[in-house]
PDB file of C-alpha atoms in Angstrom:
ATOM      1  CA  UNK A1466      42.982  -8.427  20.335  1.00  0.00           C
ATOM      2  CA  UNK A1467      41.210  -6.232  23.209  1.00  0.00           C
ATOM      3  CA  UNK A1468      41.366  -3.401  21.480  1.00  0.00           C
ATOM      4  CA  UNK A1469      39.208  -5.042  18.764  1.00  0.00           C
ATOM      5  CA  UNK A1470      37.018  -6.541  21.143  1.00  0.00           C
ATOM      6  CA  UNK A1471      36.068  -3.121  23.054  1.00  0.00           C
ATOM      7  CA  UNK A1472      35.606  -1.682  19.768  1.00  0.00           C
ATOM      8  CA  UNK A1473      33.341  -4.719  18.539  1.00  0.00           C
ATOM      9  CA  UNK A1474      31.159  -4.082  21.817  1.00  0.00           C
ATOM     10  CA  UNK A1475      31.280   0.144  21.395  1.00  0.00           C
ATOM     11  CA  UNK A1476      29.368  -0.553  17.723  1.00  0.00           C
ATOM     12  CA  UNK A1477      27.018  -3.069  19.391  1.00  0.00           C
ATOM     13  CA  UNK A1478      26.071  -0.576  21.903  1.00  0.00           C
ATOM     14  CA  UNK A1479      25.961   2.022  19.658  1.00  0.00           C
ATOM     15  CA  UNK A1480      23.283  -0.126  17.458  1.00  0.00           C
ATOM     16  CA  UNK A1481      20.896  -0.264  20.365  1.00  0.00           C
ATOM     17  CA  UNK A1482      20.898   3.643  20.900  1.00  0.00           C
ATOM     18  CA  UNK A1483      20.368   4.749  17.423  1.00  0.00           C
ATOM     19  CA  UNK A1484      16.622   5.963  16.159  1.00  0.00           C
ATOM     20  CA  UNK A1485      14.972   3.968  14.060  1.00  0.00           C
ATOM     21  CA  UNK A1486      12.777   5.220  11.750  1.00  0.00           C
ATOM     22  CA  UNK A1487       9.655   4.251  11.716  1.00  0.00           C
ATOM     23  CA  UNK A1488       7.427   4.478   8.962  1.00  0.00           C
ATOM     24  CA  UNK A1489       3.887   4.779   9.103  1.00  0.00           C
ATOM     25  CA  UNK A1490       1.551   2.954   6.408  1.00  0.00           C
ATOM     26  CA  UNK A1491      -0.370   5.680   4.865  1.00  0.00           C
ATOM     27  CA  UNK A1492      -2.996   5.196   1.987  1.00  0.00           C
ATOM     28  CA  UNK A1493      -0.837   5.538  -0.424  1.00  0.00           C
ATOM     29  CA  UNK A1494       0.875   2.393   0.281  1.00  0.00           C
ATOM     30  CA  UNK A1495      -1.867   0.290   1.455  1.00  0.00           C
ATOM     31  CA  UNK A1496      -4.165   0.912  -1.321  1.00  0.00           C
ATOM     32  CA  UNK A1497      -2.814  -1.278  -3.873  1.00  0.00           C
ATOM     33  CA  UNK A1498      -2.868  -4.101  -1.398  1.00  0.00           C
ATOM     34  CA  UNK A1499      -6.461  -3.971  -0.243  1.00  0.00           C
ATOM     35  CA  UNK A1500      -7.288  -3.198  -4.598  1.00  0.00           C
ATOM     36  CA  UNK A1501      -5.945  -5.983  -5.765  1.00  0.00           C
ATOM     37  CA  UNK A1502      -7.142  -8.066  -2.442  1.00  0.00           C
ATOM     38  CA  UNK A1503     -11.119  -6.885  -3.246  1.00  0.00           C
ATOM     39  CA  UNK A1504     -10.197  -7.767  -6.777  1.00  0.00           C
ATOM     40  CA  UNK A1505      -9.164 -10.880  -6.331  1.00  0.00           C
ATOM     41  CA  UNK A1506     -11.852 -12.087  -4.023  1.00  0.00           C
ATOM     42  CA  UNK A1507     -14.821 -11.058  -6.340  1.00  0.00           C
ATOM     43  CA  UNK A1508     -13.187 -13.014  -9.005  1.00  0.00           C
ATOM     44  CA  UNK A1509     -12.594 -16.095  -6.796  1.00  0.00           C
ATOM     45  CA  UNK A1510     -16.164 -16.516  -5.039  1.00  0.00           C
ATOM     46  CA  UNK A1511     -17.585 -15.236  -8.279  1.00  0.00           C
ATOM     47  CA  UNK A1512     -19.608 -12.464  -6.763  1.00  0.00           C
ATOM     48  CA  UNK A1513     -19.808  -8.323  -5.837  1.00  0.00           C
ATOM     49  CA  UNK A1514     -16.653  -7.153  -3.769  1.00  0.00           C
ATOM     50  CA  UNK A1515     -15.904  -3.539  -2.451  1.00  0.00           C
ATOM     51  CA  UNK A1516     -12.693  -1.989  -1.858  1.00  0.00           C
ATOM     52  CA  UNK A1517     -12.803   0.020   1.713  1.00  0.00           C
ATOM     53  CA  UNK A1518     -10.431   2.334   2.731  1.00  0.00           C
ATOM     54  CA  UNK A1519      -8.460   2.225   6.085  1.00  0.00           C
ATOM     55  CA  UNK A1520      -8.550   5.655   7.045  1.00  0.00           C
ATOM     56  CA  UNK A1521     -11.684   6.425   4.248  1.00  0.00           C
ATOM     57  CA  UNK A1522      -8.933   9.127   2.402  1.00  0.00           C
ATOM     58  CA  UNK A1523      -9.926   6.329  -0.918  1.00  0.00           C
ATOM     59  CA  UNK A1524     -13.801   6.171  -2.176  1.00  0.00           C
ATOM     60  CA  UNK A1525     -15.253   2.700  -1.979  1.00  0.00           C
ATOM     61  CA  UNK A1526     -14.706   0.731  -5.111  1.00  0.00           C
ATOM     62  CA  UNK A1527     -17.057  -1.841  -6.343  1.00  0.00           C
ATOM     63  CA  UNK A1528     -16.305  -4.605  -8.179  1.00  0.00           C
ATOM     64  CA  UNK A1529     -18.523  -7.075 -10.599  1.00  0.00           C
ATOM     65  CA  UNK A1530     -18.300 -11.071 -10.703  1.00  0.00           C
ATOM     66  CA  UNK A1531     -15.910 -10.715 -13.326  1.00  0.00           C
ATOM     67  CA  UNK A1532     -13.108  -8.382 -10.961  1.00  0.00           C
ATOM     68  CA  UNK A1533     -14.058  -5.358 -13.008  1.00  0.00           C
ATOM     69  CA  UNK A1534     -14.871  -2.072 -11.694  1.00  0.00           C
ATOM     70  CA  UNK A1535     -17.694  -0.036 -11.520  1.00  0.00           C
ATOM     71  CA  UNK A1536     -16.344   3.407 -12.366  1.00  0.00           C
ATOM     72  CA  UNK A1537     -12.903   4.199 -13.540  1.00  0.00           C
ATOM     73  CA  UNK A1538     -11.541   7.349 -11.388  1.00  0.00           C
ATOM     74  CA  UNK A1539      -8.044   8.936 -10.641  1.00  0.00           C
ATOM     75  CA  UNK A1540      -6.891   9.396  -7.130  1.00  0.00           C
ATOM     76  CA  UNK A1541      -4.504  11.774  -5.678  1.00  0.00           C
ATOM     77  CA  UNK A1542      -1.836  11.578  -3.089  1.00  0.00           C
ATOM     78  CA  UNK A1543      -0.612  15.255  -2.538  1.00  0.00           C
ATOM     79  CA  UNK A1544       1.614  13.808   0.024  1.00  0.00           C
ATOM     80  CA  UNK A1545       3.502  11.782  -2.197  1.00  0.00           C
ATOM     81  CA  UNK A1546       2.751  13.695  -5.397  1.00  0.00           C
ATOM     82  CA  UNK A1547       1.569  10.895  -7.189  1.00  0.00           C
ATOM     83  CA  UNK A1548      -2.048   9.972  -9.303  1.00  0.00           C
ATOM     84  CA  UNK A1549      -3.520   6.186  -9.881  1.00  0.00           C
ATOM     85  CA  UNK A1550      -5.581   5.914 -12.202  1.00  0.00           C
ATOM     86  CA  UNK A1551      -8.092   3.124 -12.214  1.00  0.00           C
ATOM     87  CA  UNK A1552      -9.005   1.875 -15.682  1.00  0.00           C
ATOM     88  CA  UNK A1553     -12.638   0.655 -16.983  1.00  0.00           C
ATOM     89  CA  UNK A1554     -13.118  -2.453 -17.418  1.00  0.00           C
ATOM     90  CA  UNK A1555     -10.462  -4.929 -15.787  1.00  0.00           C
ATOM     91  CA  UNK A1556      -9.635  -2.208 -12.757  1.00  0.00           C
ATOM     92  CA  UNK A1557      -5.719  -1.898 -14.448  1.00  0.00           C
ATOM     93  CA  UNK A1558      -4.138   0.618 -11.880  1.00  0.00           C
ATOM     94  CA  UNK A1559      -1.845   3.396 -13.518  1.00  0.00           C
ATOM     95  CA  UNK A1560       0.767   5.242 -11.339  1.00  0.00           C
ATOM     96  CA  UNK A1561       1.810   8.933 -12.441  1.00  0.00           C
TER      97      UNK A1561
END
């Protein structure tokens, strides 16, 4: 029974002086969020909404009344390797 106790409190300890990673929220990850936010609030008050960036590495985007957006473009993440694509029209986003 003590010998599972001390080795019960050895893991504990051992839990408090691991690293934890931390990850940091880049643009990549935030920018669907604050899209589909922008999005949604033009539709709801019925009026022009724009899409900032955090860290301005995203162009504004500029949405109508109606949630749709005023220019389709494609973005690009180098860091994660990865394109959206916003669509004409209703804003779709496409991940590649």
């Amino acid at each position: 029974m003590e010998v599972c106790l001390v080795i019960l409190c050895l893991s504990v300890l051992t839990l408090f002086t691991l690293p934890h990673p931390h990850q940091e929220a880049d643009s990549f990850h935030t920018f669907p969020d604050a899209y589909l936010k922008a999005q949604s609030e033009a539709i709801r008050r019925a009026e022009y909404a724009t899409c900032f960036s955090e860290d301005g590495s995203v162009p504004d985007i500029t949405f109508n009344e109606k949630g749709n957006v005023n220019k389709a473009m494609t973005l690009h993440f180098e860091k994660h390797r990865t394109s959206v694509i916003i669509e004409l029209g209703g804003g779709r986003l496409v991940f590649r």
